[in-house]
Coordinates of C-alpha atoms in Angstrom, one line a residue:
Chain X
X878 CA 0.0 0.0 0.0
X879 CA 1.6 3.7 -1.1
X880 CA 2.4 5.2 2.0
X881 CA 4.0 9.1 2.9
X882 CA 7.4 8.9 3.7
X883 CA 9.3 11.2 5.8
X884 CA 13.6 12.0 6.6
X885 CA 15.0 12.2 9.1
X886 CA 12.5 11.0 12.1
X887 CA 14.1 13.2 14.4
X888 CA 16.1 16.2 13.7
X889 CA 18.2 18.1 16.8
X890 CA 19.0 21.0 15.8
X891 CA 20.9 24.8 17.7
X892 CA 18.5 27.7 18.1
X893 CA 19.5 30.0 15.1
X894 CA 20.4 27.1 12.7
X895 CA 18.6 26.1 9.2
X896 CA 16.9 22.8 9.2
X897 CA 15.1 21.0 5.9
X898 CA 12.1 18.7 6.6
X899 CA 11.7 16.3 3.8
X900 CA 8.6 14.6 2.7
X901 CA 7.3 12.1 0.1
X902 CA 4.2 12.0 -0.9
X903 CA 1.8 9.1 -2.4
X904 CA 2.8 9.4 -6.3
X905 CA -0.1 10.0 -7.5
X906 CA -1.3 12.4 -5.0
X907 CA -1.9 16.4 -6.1
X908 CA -2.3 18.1 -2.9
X909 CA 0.5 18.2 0.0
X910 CA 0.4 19.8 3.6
X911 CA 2.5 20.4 6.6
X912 CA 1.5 20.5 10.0
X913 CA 3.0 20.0 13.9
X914 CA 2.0 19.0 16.6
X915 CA 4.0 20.2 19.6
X916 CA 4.1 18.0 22.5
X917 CA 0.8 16.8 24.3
X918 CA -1.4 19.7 22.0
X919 CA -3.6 19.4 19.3
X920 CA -2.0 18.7 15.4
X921 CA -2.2 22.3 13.7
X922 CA -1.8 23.5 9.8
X923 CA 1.2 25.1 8.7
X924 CA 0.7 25.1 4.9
X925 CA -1.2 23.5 1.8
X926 CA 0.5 23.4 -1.3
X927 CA -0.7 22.6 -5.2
X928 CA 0.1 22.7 -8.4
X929 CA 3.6 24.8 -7.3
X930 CA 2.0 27.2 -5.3
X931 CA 1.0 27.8 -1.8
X932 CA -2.8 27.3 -1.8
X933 CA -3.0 28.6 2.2
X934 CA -0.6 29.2 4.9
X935 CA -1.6 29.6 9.0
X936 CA -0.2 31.9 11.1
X937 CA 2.6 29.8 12.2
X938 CA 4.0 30.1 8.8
X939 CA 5.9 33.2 8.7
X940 CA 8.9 34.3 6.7
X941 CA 11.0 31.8 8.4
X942 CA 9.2 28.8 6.7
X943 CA 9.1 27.7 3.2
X944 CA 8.0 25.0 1.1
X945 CA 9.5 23.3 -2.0
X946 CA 8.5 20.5 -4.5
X947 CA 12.4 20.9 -6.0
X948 CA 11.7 17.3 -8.4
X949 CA 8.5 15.5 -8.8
X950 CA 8.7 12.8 -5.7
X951 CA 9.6 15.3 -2.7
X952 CA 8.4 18.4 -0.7
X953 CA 10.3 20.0 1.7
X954 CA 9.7 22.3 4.5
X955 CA 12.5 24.2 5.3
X956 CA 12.9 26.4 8.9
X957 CA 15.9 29.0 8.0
X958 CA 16.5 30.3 11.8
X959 CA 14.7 27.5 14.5
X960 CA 13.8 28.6 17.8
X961 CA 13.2 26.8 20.8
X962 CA 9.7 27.2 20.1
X963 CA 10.0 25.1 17.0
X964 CA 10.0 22.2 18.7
X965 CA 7.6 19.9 17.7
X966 CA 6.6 17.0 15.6
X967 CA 6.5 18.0 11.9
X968 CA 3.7 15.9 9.7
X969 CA 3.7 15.7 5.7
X970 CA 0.2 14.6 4.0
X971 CA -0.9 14.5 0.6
X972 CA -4.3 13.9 -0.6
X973 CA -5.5 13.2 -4.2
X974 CA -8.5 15.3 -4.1
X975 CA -8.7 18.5 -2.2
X976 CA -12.0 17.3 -0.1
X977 CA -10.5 14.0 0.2
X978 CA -9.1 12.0 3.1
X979 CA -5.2 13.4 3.7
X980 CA -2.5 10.1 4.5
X981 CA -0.1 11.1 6.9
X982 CA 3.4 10.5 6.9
X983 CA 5.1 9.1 10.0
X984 CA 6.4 12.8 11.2
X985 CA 9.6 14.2 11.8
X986 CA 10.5 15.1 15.6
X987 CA 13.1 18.4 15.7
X988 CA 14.1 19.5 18.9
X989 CA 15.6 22.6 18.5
X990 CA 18.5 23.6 21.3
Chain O
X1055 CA -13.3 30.8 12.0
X1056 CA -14.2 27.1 12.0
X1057 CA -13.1 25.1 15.3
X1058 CA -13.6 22.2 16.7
X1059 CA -14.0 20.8 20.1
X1060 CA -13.3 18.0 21.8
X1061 CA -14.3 18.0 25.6
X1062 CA -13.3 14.7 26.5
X1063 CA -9.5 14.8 27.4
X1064 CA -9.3 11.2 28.6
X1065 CA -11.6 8.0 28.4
X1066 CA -11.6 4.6 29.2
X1067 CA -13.2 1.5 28.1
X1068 CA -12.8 -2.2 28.9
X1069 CA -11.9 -4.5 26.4
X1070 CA -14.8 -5.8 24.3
X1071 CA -17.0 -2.9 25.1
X1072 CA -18.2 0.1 23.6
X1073 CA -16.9 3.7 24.0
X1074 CA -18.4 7.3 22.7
X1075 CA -15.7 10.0 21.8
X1076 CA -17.8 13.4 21.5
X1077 CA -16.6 16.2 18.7
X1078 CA -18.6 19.2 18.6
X1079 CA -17.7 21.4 15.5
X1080 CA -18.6 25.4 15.2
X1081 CA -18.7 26.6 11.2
X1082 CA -21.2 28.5 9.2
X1083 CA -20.4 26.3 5.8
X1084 CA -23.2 23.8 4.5
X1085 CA -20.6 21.9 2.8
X1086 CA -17.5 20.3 4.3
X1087 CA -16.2 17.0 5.8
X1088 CA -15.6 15.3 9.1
X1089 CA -12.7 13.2 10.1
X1090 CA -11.5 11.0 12.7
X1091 CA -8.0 10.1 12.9
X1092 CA -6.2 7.9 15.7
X1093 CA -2.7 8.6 16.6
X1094 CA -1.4 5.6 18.6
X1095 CA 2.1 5.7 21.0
X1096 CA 4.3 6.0 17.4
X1097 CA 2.4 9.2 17.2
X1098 CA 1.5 8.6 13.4
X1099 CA -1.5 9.7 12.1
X1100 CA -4.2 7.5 10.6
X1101 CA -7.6 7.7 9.2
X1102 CA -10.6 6.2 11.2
X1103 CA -13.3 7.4 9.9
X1104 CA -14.8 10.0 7.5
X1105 CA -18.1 11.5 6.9
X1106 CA -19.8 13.8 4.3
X1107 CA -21.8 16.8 5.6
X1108 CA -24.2 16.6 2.4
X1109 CA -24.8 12.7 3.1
X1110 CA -27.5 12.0 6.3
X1111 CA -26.3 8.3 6.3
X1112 CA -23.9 8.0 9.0
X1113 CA -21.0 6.6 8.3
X1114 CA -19.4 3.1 9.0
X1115 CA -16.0 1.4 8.9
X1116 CA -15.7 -1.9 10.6
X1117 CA -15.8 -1.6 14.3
X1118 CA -15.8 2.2 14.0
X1119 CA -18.9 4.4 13.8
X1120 CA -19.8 8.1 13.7
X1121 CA -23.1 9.3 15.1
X1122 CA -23.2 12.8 12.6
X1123 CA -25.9 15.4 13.7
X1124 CA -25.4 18.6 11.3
X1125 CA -28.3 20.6 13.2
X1126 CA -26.3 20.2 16.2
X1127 CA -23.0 20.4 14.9
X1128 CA -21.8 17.4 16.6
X1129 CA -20.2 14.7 15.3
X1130 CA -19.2 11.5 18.0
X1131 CA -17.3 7.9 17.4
X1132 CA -18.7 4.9 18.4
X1133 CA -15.8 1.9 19.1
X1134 CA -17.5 -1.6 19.2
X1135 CA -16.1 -4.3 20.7
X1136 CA -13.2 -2.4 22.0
X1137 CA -9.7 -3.9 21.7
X1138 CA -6.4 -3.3 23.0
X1139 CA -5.3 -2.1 19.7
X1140 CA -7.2 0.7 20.1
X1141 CA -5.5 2.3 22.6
X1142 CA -4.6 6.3 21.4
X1143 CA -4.8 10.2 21.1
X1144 CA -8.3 10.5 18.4
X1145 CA -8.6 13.8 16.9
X1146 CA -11.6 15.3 15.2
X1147 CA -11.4 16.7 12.4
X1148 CA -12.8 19.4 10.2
X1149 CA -12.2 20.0 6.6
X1150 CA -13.9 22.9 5.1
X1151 CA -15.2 23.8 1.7
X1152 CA -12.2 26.7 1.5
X1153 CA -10.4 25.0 -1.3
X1154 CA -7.3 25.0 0.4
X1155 CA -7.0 21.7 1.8
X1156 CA -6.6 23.3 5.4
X1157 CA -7.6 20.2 8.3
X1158 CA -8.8 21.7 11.8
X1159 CA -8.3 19.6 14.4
X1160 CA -9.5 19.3 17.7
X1161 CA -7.3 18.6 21.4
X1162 CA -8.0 15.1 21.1
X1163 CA -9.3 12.7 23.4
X1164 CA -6.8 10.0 24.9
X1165 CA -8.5 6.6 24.8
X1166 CA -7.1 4.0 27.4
X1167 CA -8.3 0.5 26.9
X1168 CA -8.3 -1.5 29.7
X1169 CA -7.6 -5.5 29.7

């Protein structure tokens, strides 16, 4: 069964330092998300992503984030400057329809020092 | 702003019985979708459940049930026959009709499934 892949499964990381988050999507998948959940809180959306553009973004996401789909198999969310309160676990999704069910990938846990 | 609430930090079920998870949603859409998604101890994130708003059939999957009232804007699972297995953080989940793709999720609700 296709399944959303995500490296490294955890990241540690220095306060100040750039960090790349990278995801795999189902192949045949159009629509692709990050989101985090920081420890013992709810999963929240950082940013949808289709057809090479950002579709929506939360306030999380601010100039410090980005996203990239550099070939046609990955997605990356990149951090430039973490801070402590980056911490969290980082979850890839795609979906192949936009009202459709979004697969998860296994998440990425960056602890940020 | 859509939200949604869960008001059920923690629950507990024995084995082989059945357990309610409330999920109370707040939006003024007419069209979106529902979600439950279980996150066990390997904190991955996987699909339980998903329901229509524009469908009144409530929907089914296995052992797994929703009870979907769109007047009332709630929307609870039903676990049948709990088993250890199901043991984990569920989330509610809205998706509305923005075109973005954006999931809202709600605190979650810890299930503990007792042998």
């Amino acid at each position: 069964e296709p399944e959303v892949t995500q490296t490294p499964s955890h990241q540690v990381t220095q306060m100040g330092q750039e960090v790349i988050l990278r995801c795999v999507p189902i192949s045949n998948h159009l629509y692709f998300y990050w989101y985090r959940q920081i420890l013992g809180q709810k999963v929240e959306f950082l940013v949808s992503f289709y057809n090479n553009e950002i579709s929506e973004k939360s306030e999380i996401f601010d100039d410090q984030f980005s996203v990239e789909r550099p070939d046609g198999s990955n997605f990356t969310l990149k951090i430039r400057s973490t801070k402590l309160e980056d911490s969290a676990m980082y979850f890839c999704a795609s979906s192949l329809y936009l009202a459709w069910e979004q697969f998860f990938g296994p998440g990425t846990r960056l602890t940020v020092l | 702003a859509q939200t949604v609430t869960q008001s059920q930090p923690e629950m507990s079920v024995q084995e082989a019985e059945t357990v309610t998870l409330s999920c109370t949603y707040d939006t003024s859409e007419s069209d979106y979708y529902l979600f439950w998604y279980k996150q066990p101890p390997s904190r991955q994130m996987i699909l339980v459940i998903r329901q229509e708003a524009y469908k009144q059939q409530n929907a089914t999957e296995n052992r797994f049930s929703v009870n979907f009232q769109k007047a009332a804007k709630s929307f609870s699972l039903k676990i049948s026959d709990s088993q250890l297995g199901d043991a984990a953080m569920y989330f509610c989940a809205y998706l509305g009709s923005s075109n973005t793709g954006k999931l809202i999720f709600g605190q979650g609700t810890t299930l503990q499934v007792k042998p």
